[in-house]
Amino acid sequence: MKSLIYVTFLCLSLINCKPQQKEKSTLDNEKISAPSEKLVQKLNNDISIYPVSHASAILEYKEKTIYIDPAGGSKFFKDKKPANLILITDIHGDHLDIDTLDSLSMSKANIVVPQAVAEKLPASYTDQLVIINNGDIKEVQGISIEAVPMYNLREEALKFHDKGRGNGYILTLGTTRVYFSGDTEDIPEMRSLEAIDIAFVCMNLPYTMTVESAADAVLEFKPKQVYPYHYRGTNGLSDVDKFKQIVSKDSTIQVVQLDWYPELD
């Protein structure tokens, strides 16, 4: 009799354990998959973005994969599609990271850079370079790329970014014009931009500009969508919620915030 009771109790215990084990496994899978789902953003039917970290991003446009300022090490680009195009904005290490470039599979990639960046790259990359300076427009692999000035205005920040050294970029992807500001303040060349569909705008002190300056410039050139990026400064992350609050005064501009600093979550 005791044996029968024990066997019955054991069977009931095993039956009750199965749903609990299944629920735990499902939750674990959700925790693992959530970050990648959270980070990938469709800009429209043809364009997606993966916000890698800080100034680094990956754009996918139809069959093309475009890396913007790849930096931080190969871990950020693991399992990502190899780049067809790489755009580098400036000579600083959060934009030009030779160790990261060396770690990437990029034998078929063109590397679009200003002259100052070209001068710092090893000779092994020379055949892949497309040099484009402020005001130039070049077509690379069927994509129109315009180099926009990026520099500082405040007296105390002039040492960070000289006018003419680095590039912001406007990419024309089909009928969509996408702007990456690079490291800049709210310069006249930014304020006078026209027909920008999607803008990625920096805001971090002391290196670029305040949240208020970034918002004021955006309200002037009026992109359809704006994404705050490159917003980590010496005192931590900038107040992108305040940026959104200011820009949202113009209902025609959509502010979208992505997770550029997943390591801080």
Short mmCIF file of C-alpha atoms in Angstrom, two decimals:
data_model
loop_
_atom_site.label_atom_id
_atom_site.label_comp_id
_atom_site.label_asym_id
_atom_site.label_seq_id
_atom_site.Cartn_x
_atom_site.Cartn_y
_atom_site.Cartn_z
CA MET A 1 0.00 0.00 0.00
CA LYS A 2 2.82 2.38 0.91
CA SER A 3 4.49 1.61 -2.44
CA LEU A 4 1.28 2.44 -4.33
CA ILE A 5 0.92 5.77 -2.51
CA TYR A 6 4.57 6.66 -3.22
CA VAL A 7 4.26 5.85 -6.94
CA THR A 8 1.05 7.90 -7.19
CA PHE A 9 2.70 10.87 -5.44
CA LEU A 10 5.75 10.64 -7.72
CA CYS A 11 3.64 10.63 -10.89
CA LEU A 12 1.62 13.63 -9.75
CA SER A 13 4.84 15.49 -8.91
CA LEU A 14 6.31 14.84 -12.37
CA ILE A 15 3.11 15.96 -14.08
CA ASN A 16 3.04 19.18 -12.08
CA CYS A 17 6.72 19.89 -12.78
CA LYS A 18 6.46 19.86 -16.55
CA PRO A 19 4.47 23.09 -17.03
CA GLN A 20 6.75 24.90 -14.58
CA GLN A 21 9.86 23.84 -16.49
CA LYS A 22 8.34 24.89 -19.80
CA GLU A 23 7.36 28.33 -18.44
CA LYS A 24 10.89 28.96 -17.18
CA SER A 25 12.40 28.03 -20.53
CA THR A 26 10.05 30.39 -22.38
CA LEU A 27 10.93 33.29 -20.10
CA ASP A 28 14.64 32.64 -20.54
CA ASN A 29 14.26 32.71 -24.33
CA GLU A 30 12.40 36.02 -24.16
CA LYS A 31 15.21 37.55 -22.11
CA ILE A 32 17.77 36.44 -24.67
CA SER A 33 15.88 37.55 -27.78
CA ALA A 34 14.53 40.87 -26.49
CA PRO A 35 17.67 43.02 -26.92
CA SER A 36 18.15 42.32 -30.65
CA GLU A 37 14.45 42.85 -31.37
CA LYS A 38 14.55 46.10 -29.42
CA LEU A 39 17.57 47.43 -31.29
CA VAL A 40 16.54 46.81 -34.89
CA GLN A 41 14.39 49.61 -36.27
CA LYS A 42 12.65 49.84 -39.63
CA LEU A 43 13.03 53.36 -41.00
CA ASN A 44 10.76 52.54 -43.93
CA ASN A 45 10.02 49.55 -46.16
CA ASP A 46 13.54 49.55 -47.65
CA ILE A 47 15.74 50.81 -44.79
CA SER A 48 16.52 49.35 -41.37
CA ILE A 49 18.94 50.54 -38.72
CA TYR A 50 20.81 48.78 -35.95
CA PRO A 51 22.11 51.29 -33.37
CA VAL A 52 25.44 49.70 -32.46
CA SER A 53 26.71 52.12 -29.79
CA HIS A 54 27.31 55.87 -29.45
CA ALA A 55 28.31 57.03 -32.98
CA SER A 56 28.26 53.57 -34.58
CA ALA A 57 25.32 52.27 -36.59
CA ILE A 58 24.48 49.75 -39.28
CA LEU A 59 22.06 50.66 -42.06
CA GLU A 60 20.55 48.06 -44.34
CA TYR A 61 19.10 49.30 -47.62
CA LYS A 62 17.79 46.61 -49.93
CA GLU A 63 20.85 44.41 -50.61
CA LYS A 64 23.35 46.97 -49.23
CA THR A 65 24.79 47.02 -45.72
CA ILE A 66 26.31 50.32 -44.59
CA TYR A 67 28.43 50.75 -41.47
CA ILE A 68 28.64 54.23 -39.95
CA ASP A 69 31.73 54.87 -37.79
CA PRO A 70 32.33 51.23 -36.77
CA ALA A 71 34.11 51.30 -33.41
CA GLY A 72 34.31 49.52 -30.10
CA GLY A 73 35.57 46.12 -31.19
CA SER A 74 34.42 43.11 -33.18
CA LYS A 75 31.96 42.07 -30.44
CA PHE A 76 29.55 44.78 -31.61
CA PHE A 77 29.51 43.45 -35.18
CA LYS A 78 29.40 39.73 -34.48
CA ASP A 79 26.79 37.94 -36.63
CA LYS A 80 26.06 41.14 -38.59
CA LYS A 81 26.13 41.21 -42.38
CA PRO A 82 29.50 42.28 -43.87
CA ALA A 83 29.60 45.89 -44.99
CA ASN A 84 29.30 46.98 -48.61
CA LEU A 85 29.99 50.57 -47.57
CA ILE A 86 31.72 52.05 -44.54
CA LEU A 87 31.39 55.76 -43.76
CA ILE A 88 33.80 57.38 -41.30
CA THR A 89 33.14 60.92 -40.13
CA ASP A 90 36.27 61.98 -38.18
CA ILE A 91 39.70 61.04 -36.82
CA HIS A 92 38.70 60.52 -33.16
CA GLY A 93 38.67 56.99 -31.77
CA ASP A 94 34.89 56.76 -31.40
CA HIS A 95 34.66 57.26 -35.18
CA LEU A 96 37.94 55.97 -36.61
CA ASP A 97 38.86 52.72 -34.87
CA ILE A 98 41.51 50.90 -36.90
CA ASP A 99 41.49 47.85 -34.62
CA THR A 100 37.78 47.42 -35.23
CA LEU A 101 38.21 47.91 -38.99
CA ASP A 102 40.93 45.26 -39.01
CA SER A 103 38.58 42.83 -37.26
CA LEU A 104 35.77 43.16 -39.81
CA SER A 105 35.09 41.15 -42.94
CA MET A 106 35.23 43.99 -45.44
CA SER A 107 37.19 42.83 -48.48
CA LYS A 108 34.41 44.03 -50.81
CA ALA A 109 33.66 47.27 -49.01
CA ASN A 110 34.28 50.83 -50.11
CA ILE A 111 35.38 53.10 -47.26
CA VAL A 112 34.10 56.68 -47.57
CA VAL A 113 36.24 59.15 -45.63
CA PRO A 114 37.42 62.77 -45.49
CA GLN A 115 41.06 63.46 -46.36
CA ALA A 116 42.07 63.73 -42.70
CA VAL A 117 40.85 60.19 -42.02
CA ALA A 118 42.48 58.82 -45.20
CA GLU A 119 45.83 60.10 -43.95
CA LYS A 120 45.53 58.06 -40.75
CA LEU A 121 44.50 54.76 -42.31
CA PRO A 122 47.10 52.07 -43.08
CA ALA A 123 48.19 51.69 -46.70
CA SER A 124 46.42 48.34 -46.84
CA TYR A 125 43.10 50.21 -47.12
CA THR A 126 44.13 52.60 -49.89
CA ASP A 127 42.47 50.72 -52.76
CA GLN A 128 39.14 50.72 -50.91
CA LEU A 129 39.04 54.42 -50.10
CA VAL A 130 36.64 56.97 -51.55
CA ILE A 131 37.79 60.40 -50.36
CA ILE A 132 35.04 62.98 -50.06
CA ASN A 133 35.36 66.38 -48.41
CA ASN A 134 32.92 69.05 -47.26
CA GLY A 135 30.53 70.00 -50.05
CA ASP A 136 31.39 67.05 -52.31
CA ILE A 137 28.76 64.66 -53.65
CA LYS A 138 29.81 61.26 -54.95
CA GLU A 139 27.91 58.18 -56.05
CA VAL A 140 29.29 54.99 -54.52
CA GLN A 141 27.77 51.62 -55.37
CA GLY A 142 24.68 53.37 -56.68
CA ILE A 143 24.19 55.48 -53.53
CA SER A 144 24.56 59.25 -53.57
CA ILE A 145 26.69 60.46 -50.63
CA GLU A 146 27.04 64.15 -49.75
CA ALA A 147 29.68 65.37 -47.30
CA VAL A 148 28.32 68.02 -44.93
CA PRO A 149 30.55 70.16 -42.68
CA MET A 150 30.78 69.29 -38.96
CA TYR A 151 32.62 71.52 -36.50
CA ASN A 152 32.42 73.44 -33.23
CA LEU A 153 31.23 77.00 -32.70
CA ARG A 154 31.74 77.66 -28.99
CA GLU A 155 35.10 79.21 -28.16
CA GLU A 156 35.84 76.64 -25.46
CA ALA A 157 35.11 73.76 -27.87
CA LEU A 158 37.00 74.89 -30.98
CA LYS A 159 39.87 72.54 -30.10
CA PHE A 160 37.67 69.48 -30.59
CA HIS A 161 36.56 69.69 -34.23
CA ASP A 162 38.12 71.96 -36.84
CA LYS A 163 35.98 73.19 -39.70
CA GLY A 164 36.74 71.23 -42.85
CA ARG A 165 38.34 68.21 -41.15
CA GLY A 166 35.39 65.87 -40.65
CA ASN A 167 32.21 65.02 -42.51
CA GLY A 168 28.59 64.65 -41.66
CA TYR A 169 26.88 62.65 -44.40
CA ILE A 170 23.64 62.73 -46.35
CA LEU A 171 22.83 59.42 -48.03
CA THR A 172 20.15 59.23 -50.68
CA LEU A 173 18.65 55.75 -50.39
CA GLY A 174 16.06 55.51 -53.13
CA THR A 175 13.89 58.56 -52.48
CA THR A 176 14.85 58.83 -48.79
CA ARG A 177 17.50 61.32 -47.64
CA VAL A 178 19.24 60.23 -44.43
CA TYR A 179 21.54 62.61 -42.52
CA PHE A 180 24.19 61.68 -39.96
CA SER A 181 25.51 64.77 -38.20
CA GLY A 182 28.85 63.41 -37.00
CA ASP A 183 30.44 65.58 -34.28
CA THR A 184 29.09 69.08 -34.70
CA GLU A 185 27.31 72.01 -33.16
CA ASP A 186 24.26 73.72 -34.61
CA ILE A 187 26.25 75.18 -37.49
CA PRO A 188 24.68 77.21 -40.32
CA GLU A 189 25.27 74.34 -42.76
CA MET A 190 23.10 72.07 -40.61
CA ARG A 191 20.39 74.66 -40.11
CA SER A 192 20.13 75.20 -43.87
CA LEU A 193 19.71 71.52 -44.79
CA GLU A 194 16.75 70.81 -47.03
CA ALA A 195 14.49 67.83 -47.72
CA ILE A 196 15.91 65.60 -45.00
CA ASP A 197 13.65 62.66 -44.29
CA ILE A 198 15.60 61.09 -41.42
CA ALA A 199 18.23 62.81 -39.27
CA PHE A 200 20.61 61.39 -36.69
CA VAL A 201 21.74 64.30 -34.52
CA CYS A 202 24.46 64.36 -31.85
CA MET A 203 24.20 66.16 -28.49
CA ASN A 204 26.93 65.68 -25.91
CA LEU A 205 29.09 68.08 -23.96
CA PRO A 206 31.78 69.23 -24.05
CA TYR A 207 32.48 67.77 -27.49
CA THR A 208 29.45 68.72 -29.59
CA MET A 209 26.39 70.71 -28.54
CA THR A 210 23.73 71.07 -25.89
CA VAL A 211 20.35 69.43 -26.10
CA GLU A 212 18.80 72.87 -26.55
CA SER A 213 21.09 73.76 -29.47
CA ALA A 214 20.43 70.43 -31.17
CA ALA A 215 16.68 70.85 -30.78
CA ASP A 216 16.75 74.41 -32.08
CA ALA A 217 18.66 73.35 -35.20
CA VAL A 218 16.26 70.47 -35.84
CA LEU A 219 13.30 72.83 -35.56
CA GLU A 220 14.94 74.96 -38.24
CA PHE A 221 15.80 72.32 -40.88
CA LYS A 222 12.69 70.24 -40.11
CA PRO A 223 13.48 66.60 -40.91
CA LYS A 224 10.47 64.30 -41.01
CA GLN A 225 12.06 62.08 -38.37
CA VAL A 226 14.94 62.74 -35.98
CA TYR A 227 16.89 60.23 -33.93
CA PRO A 228 19.08 61.49 -31.07
CA TYR A 229 22.42 59.64 -31.14
CA HIS A 230 25.97 60.23 -29.91
CA TYR A 231 24.64 61.62 -26.63
CA ARG A 232 27.18 60.37 -24.07
CA GLY A 233 29.40 63.11 -22.65
CA THR A 234 31.84 63.49 -19.78
CA ASN A 235 28.94 63.87 -17.32
CA GLY A 236 26.95 60.89 -18.59
CA LEU A 237 24.06 60.71 -21.03
CA SER A 238 22.38 63.86 -22.29
CA ASP A 239 18.70 64.46 -21.55
CA VAL A 240 17.16 63.16 -24.77
CA ASP A 241 13.69 63.31 -23.20
CA LYS A 242 14.13 67.07 -22.93
CA PHE A 243 15.25 67.14 -26.58
CA LYS A 244 12.08 65.30 -27.57
CA GLN A 245 9.93 67.66 -25.53
CA ILE A 246 11.39 70.73 -27.28
CA VAL A 247 11.25 69.31 -30.82
CA SER A 248 7.73 67.95 -30.36
CA LYS A 249 6.46 71.52 -30.35
CA ASP A 250 6.52 71.03 -34.13
CA SER A 251 4.03 68.23 -34.74
CA THR A 252 5.45 67.62 -38.24
CA ILE A 253 8.72 66.25 -36.78
CA GLN A 254 8.70 62.79 -35.25
CA VAL A 255 11.33 62.15 -32.56
CA VAL A 256 12.39 58.51 -32.22
CA GLN A 257 14.66 57.34 -29.41
CA LEU A 258 16.66 54.14 -29.85
CA ASP A 259 18.90 52.36 -27.37
CA TRP A 260 22.42 53.46 -28.29
CA TYR A 261 23.86 52.41 -24.93
CA PRO A 262 22.55 48.89 -24.23
CA GLU A 263 25.56 48.20 -22.01
CA LEU A 264 24.16 50.76 -19.54
CA ASP A 265 20.68 49.21 -19.32
#
